[in-house]
């Protein structure tokens, strides 16, 4: 199994590829550039594979048990989003790379909340 297909299998929402891409920002070497290209290509492959599934997913009925699980996941995502937002806002994460990482994770957690709220709608 190729690294790209492994990434697609385990990074369905693209969060890992996005974090990797953001972590590599600022690298000026040829190796840094090639890593950015590789991460970008993996992200594009993953996005392309998922794009065809969205219409099917959007029109599907969600079973009640899945709604309960998604609501629980949403509760956890709210907790995680608030945790990172507070840590960043109150400067509890230090500086440099640690702060940049915390900002990336805070943004991802907020995106997860937005996504789950969209999936659940008024359910």
C-alpha positions as protocol buffer text, in pm:
chain_id: "A"
residue {
  index: 1
  type: UNK
  ca { x: 0 y: 0 z: 0 }
}
residue {
  index: 2
  type: UNK
  ca { x: 146 y: 337 z: -100 }
}
residue {
  index: 3
  type: UNK
  ca { x: 187 y: 625 z: 148 }
}
residue {
  index: 4
  type: UNK
  ca { x: -70 y: 828 z: -46 }
}
residue {
  index: 5
  type: UNK
  ca { x: -334 y: 556 z: -16 }
}
residue {
  index: 6
  type: UNK
  ca { x: -256 y: 513 z: 354 }
}
residue {
  index: 7
  type: UNK
  ca { x: -304 y: 886 z: 401 }
}
residue {
  index: 8
  type: UNK
  ca { x: -636 y: 872 z: 219 }
}
residue {
  index: 9
  type: UNK
  ca { x: -751 y: 578 z: 431 }
}
residue {
  index: 10
  type: UNK
  ca { x: -670 y: 732 z: 768 }
}
residue {
  index: 11
  type: UNK
  ca { x: -710 y: 1103 z: 696 }
}
residue {
  index: 12
  type: UNK
  ca { x: -1061 y: 1113 z: 554 }
}
residue {
  index: 13
  type: UNK
  ca { x: -1128 y: 1476 z: 649 }
}
residue {
  index: 14
  type: UNK
  ca { x: -783 y: 1599 z: 543 }
}
residue {
  index: 15
  type: UNK
  ca { x: -689 y: 1727 z: 889 }
}
residue {
  index: 16
  type: UNK
  ca { x: -355 y: 1544 z: 904 }
}
residue {
  index: 17
  type: UNK
  ca { x: -249 y: 1660 z: 558 }
}
residue {
  index: 18
  type: UNK
  ca { x: -354 y: 2015 z: 642 }
}
residue {
  index: 19
  type: UNK
  ca { x: -164 y: 2011 z: 971 }
}
residue {
  index: 20
  type: UNK
  ca { x: 141 y: 1874 z: 795 }
}
residue {
  index: 21
  type: UNK
  ca { x: 123 y: 2142 z: 530 }
}
residue {
  index: 22
  type: UNK
  ca { x: 89 y: 2419 z: 789 }
}
residue {
  index: 23
  type: UNK
  ca { x: 373 y: 2275 z: 998 }
}
residue {
  index: 24
  type: UNK
  ca { x: 602 y: 2287 z: 696 }
}
residue {
  index: 25
  type: UNK
  ca { x: 534 y: 2654 z: 622 }
}
residue {
  index: 26
  type: UNK
  ca { x: 844 y: 2864 z: 628 }
}
residue {
  index: 27
  type: UNK
  ca { x: 1088 y: 2594 z: 516 }
}
residue {
  index: 28
  type: UNK
  ca { x: 1307 y: 2744 z: 246 }
}
residue {
  index: 29
  type: UNK
  ca { x: 1524 y: 2446 z: 151 }
}
residue {
  index: 30
  type: UNK
  ca { x: 1470 y: 2223 z: -152 }
}
residue {
  index: 31
  type: UNK
  ca { x: 1378 y: 1939 z: 84 }
}
residue {
  index: 32
  type: UNK
  ca { x: 1124 y: 2165 z: 254 }
}
residue {
  index: 33
  type: UNK
  ca { x: 975 y: 2256 z: -81 }
}
residue {
  index: 34
  type: UNK
  ca { x: 954 y: 1891 z: -188 }
}
residue {
  index: 35
  type: UNK
  ca { x: 786 y: 1798 z: 140 }
}
residue {
  index: 36
  type: UNK
  ca { x: 530 y: 2074 z: 82 }
}
residue {
  index: 37
  type: UNK
  ca { x: 465 y: 1942 z: -267 }
}
residue {
  index: 38
  type: UNK
  ca { x: 422 y: 1587 z: -133 }
}
residue {
  index: 39
  type: UNK
  ca { x: 181 y: 1695 z: 139 }
}
residue {
  index: 40
  type: UNK
  ca { x: -13 y: 1907 z: -110 }
}
residue {
  index: 41
  type: UNK
  ca { x: -37 y: 1618 z: -355 }
}
residue {
  index: 42
  type: UNK
  ca { x: -160 y: 1387 z: -80 }
}
residue {
  index: 43
  type: UNK
  ca { x: -420 y: 1642 z: 24 }
}
residue {
  index: 44
  type: UNK
  ca { x: -540 y: 1681 z: -334 }
}
residue {
  index: 45
  type: UNK
  ca { x: -565 y: 1305 z: -379 }
}
residue {
  index: 46
  type: UNK
  ca { x: -765 y: 1273 z: -59 }
}
residue {
  index: 47
  type: UNK
  ca { x: -995 y: 1561 z: -151 }
}
residue {
  index: 48
  type: UNK
  ca { x: -1059 y: 1416 z: -496 }
}
residue {
  index: 49
  type: UNK
  ca { x: -1144 y: 1076 z: -355 }
}
residue {
  index: 50
  type: UNK
  ca { x: -1391 y: 1224 z: -108 }
}
residue {
  index: 51
  type: UNK
  ca { x: -1557 y: 1469 z: -346 }
}
residue {
  index: 52
  type: UNK
  ca { x: -1751 y: 1198 z: -529 }
}
residue {
  index: 53
  type: UNK
  ca { x: -1899 y: 1066 z: -205 }
}
residue {
  index: 54
  type: UNK
  ca { x: -2049 y: 1395 z: -82 }
}
residue {
  index: 55
  type: UNK
  ca { x: -2375 y: 1390 z: -286 }
}
residue {
  index: 56
  type: UNK
  ca { x: -2449 y: 1036 z: -166 }
}
residue {
  index: 57
  type: UNK
  ca { x: -2373 y: 1127 z: 194 }
}
residue {
  index: 58
  type: UNK
  ca { x: -2577 y: 1448 z: 183 }
}
residue {
  index: 59
  type: UNK
  ca { x: -2889 y: 1269 z: 60 }
}
residue {
  index: 60
  type: UNK
  ca { x: -2861 y: 968 z: 292 }
}
residue {
  index: 61
  type: UNK
  ca { x: -3090 y: 918 z: 591 }
}
residue {
  index: 62
  type: UNK
  ca { x: -2898 y: 905 z: 917 }
}
residue {
  index: 63
  type: UNK
  ca { x: -3012 y: 630 z: 1157 }
}
residue {
  index: 64
  type: UNK
  ca { x: -3109 y: 742 z: 1509 }
}
residue {
  index: 65
  type: UNK
  ca { x: -2816 y: 551 z: 1663 }
}
residue {
  index: 66
  type: UNK
  ca { x: -2575 y: 738 z: 1434 }
}
residue {
  index: 67
  type: UNK
  ca { x: -2733 y: 1070 z: 1530 }
}
residue {
  index: 68
  type: UNK
  ca { x: -2672 y: 988 z: 1897 }
}
residue {
  index: 69
  type: UNK
  ca { x: -2308 y: 904 z: 1821 }
}
residue {
  index: 70
  type: UNK
  ca { x: -2262 y: 1221 z: 1616 }
}
residue {
  index: 71
  type: UNK
  ca { x: -2416 y: 1431 z: 1895 }
}
residue {
  index: 72
  type: UNK
  ca { x: -2172 y: 1274 z: 2141 }
}
residue {
  index: 73
  type: UNK
  ca { x: -1885 y: 1345 z: 1900 }
}
residue {
  index: 74
  type: UNK
  ca { x: -2008 y: 1704 z: 1867 }
}
residue {
  index: 75
  type: UNK
  ca { x: -2001 y: 1742 z: 2246 }
}
residue {
  index: 76
  type: UNK
  ca { x: -1640 y: 1618 z: 2251 }
}
residue {
  index: 77
  type: UNK
  ca { x: -1546 y: 1850 z: 1965 }
}
residue {
  index: 78
  type: UNK
  ca { x: -1700 y: 2146 z: 2153 }
}
residue {
  index: 79
  type: UNK
  ca { x: -1484 y: 2052 z: 2453 }
}
residue {
  index: 80
  type: UNK
  ca { x: -1168 y: 2020 z: 2243 }
}
residue {
  index: 81
  type: UNK
  ca { x: -1236 y: 2342 z: 2052 }
}
residue {
  index: 82
  type: UNK
  ca { x: -1292 y: 2536 z: 2373 }
}
residue {
  index: 83
  type: UNK
  ca { x: -983 y: 2382 z: 2535 }
}
residue {
  index: 84
  type: UNK
  ca { x: -749 y: 2494 z: 2256 }
}
residue {
  index: 85
  type: UNK
  ca { x: -921 y: 2830 z: 2207 }
}
residue {
  index: 86
  type: UNK
  ca { x: -880 y: 2913 z: 2577 }
}
residue {
  index: 87
  type: UNK
  ca { x: -521 y: 2787 z: 2588 }
}
residue {
  index: 88
  type: UNK
  ca { x: -427 y: 3006 z: 2292 }
}
residue {
  index: 89
  type: UNK
  ca { x: -627 y: 3309 z: 2411 }
}
residue {
  index: 90
  type: UNK
  ca { x: -469 y: 3299 z: 2758 }
}
residue {
  index: 91
  type: UNK
  ca { x: -115 y: 3233 z: 2627 }
}
residue {
  index: 92
  type: UNK
  ca { x: -96 y: 2898 z: 2807 }
}
residue {
  index: 93
  type: UNK
  ca { x: 84 y: 2726 z: 2517 }
}
residue {
  index: 94
  type: UNK
  ca { x: 412 y: 2914 z: 2511 }
}
residue {
  index: 95
  type: UNK
  ca { x: 554 y: 3048 z: 2190 }
}
residue {
  index: 96
  type: UNK
  ca { x: 719 y: 2946 z: 1867 }
}
residue {
  index: 97
  type: UNK
  ca { x: 636 y: 2610 z: 1716 }
}
residue {
  index: 98
  type: UNK
  ca { x: 419 y: 2507 z: 2012 }
}
residue {
  index: 99
  type: UNK
  ca { x: 198 y: 2812 z: 1973 }
}
residue {
  index: 100
  type: UNK
  ca { x: 172 y: 2762 z: 1596 }
}
residue {
  index: 101
  type: UNK
  ca { x: 73 y: 2399 z: 1653 }
}
residue {
  index: 102
  type: UNK
  ca { x: -189 y: 2498 z: 1912 }
}
residue {
  index: 103
  type: UNK
  ca { x: -335 y: 2754 z: 1668 }
}
residue {
  index: 104
  type: UNK
  ca { x: -358 y: 2492 z: 1393 }
}
residue {
  index: 105
  type: UNK
  ca { x: -528 y: 2245 z: 1628 }
}
residue {
  index: 106
  type: UNK
  ca { x: -766 y: 2514 z: 1758 }
}
residue {
  index: 107
  type: UNK
  ca { x: -870 y: 2593 z: 1400 }
}
residue {
  index: 108
  type: UNK
  ca { x: -915 y: 2224 z: 1320 }
}
residue {
  index: 109
  type: UNK
  ca { x: -1131 y: 2166 z: 1626 }
}
residue {
  index: 110
  type: UNK
  ca { x: -1349 y: 2465 z: 1534 }
}
residue {
  index: 111
  type: UNK
  ca { x: -1381 y: 2317 z: 1183 }
}
residue {
  index: 112
  type: UNK
  ca { x: -1484 y: 1981 z: 1328 }
}
residue {
  index: 113
  type: UNK
  ca { x: -1759 y: 2152 z: 1530 }
}
residue {
  index: 114
  type: UNK
  ca { x: -1883 y: 2337 z: 1223 }
}
residue {
  index: 115
  type: UNK
  ca { x: -1880 y: 2017 z: 1015 }
}
residue {
  index: 116
  type: UNK
  ca { x: -2069 y: 1808 z: 1272 }
}
residue {
  index: 117
  type: UNK
  ca { x: -2326 y: 2084 z: 1324 }
}
residue {
  index: 118
  type: UNK
  ca { x: -2376 y: 2089 z: 947 }
}
residue {
  index: 119
  type: UNK
  ca { x: -2416 y: 1711 z: 927 }
}
residue {
  index: 120
  type: UNK
  ca { x: -2661 y: 1703 z: 1215 }
}
residue {
  index: 121
  type: UNK
  ca { x: -2858 y: 2008 z: 1105 }
}
residue {
  index: 122
  type: UNK
  ca { x: -3173 y: 2019 z: 1316 }
}
residue {
  index: 123
  type: UNK
  ca { x: -3153 y: 1652 z: 1419 }
}
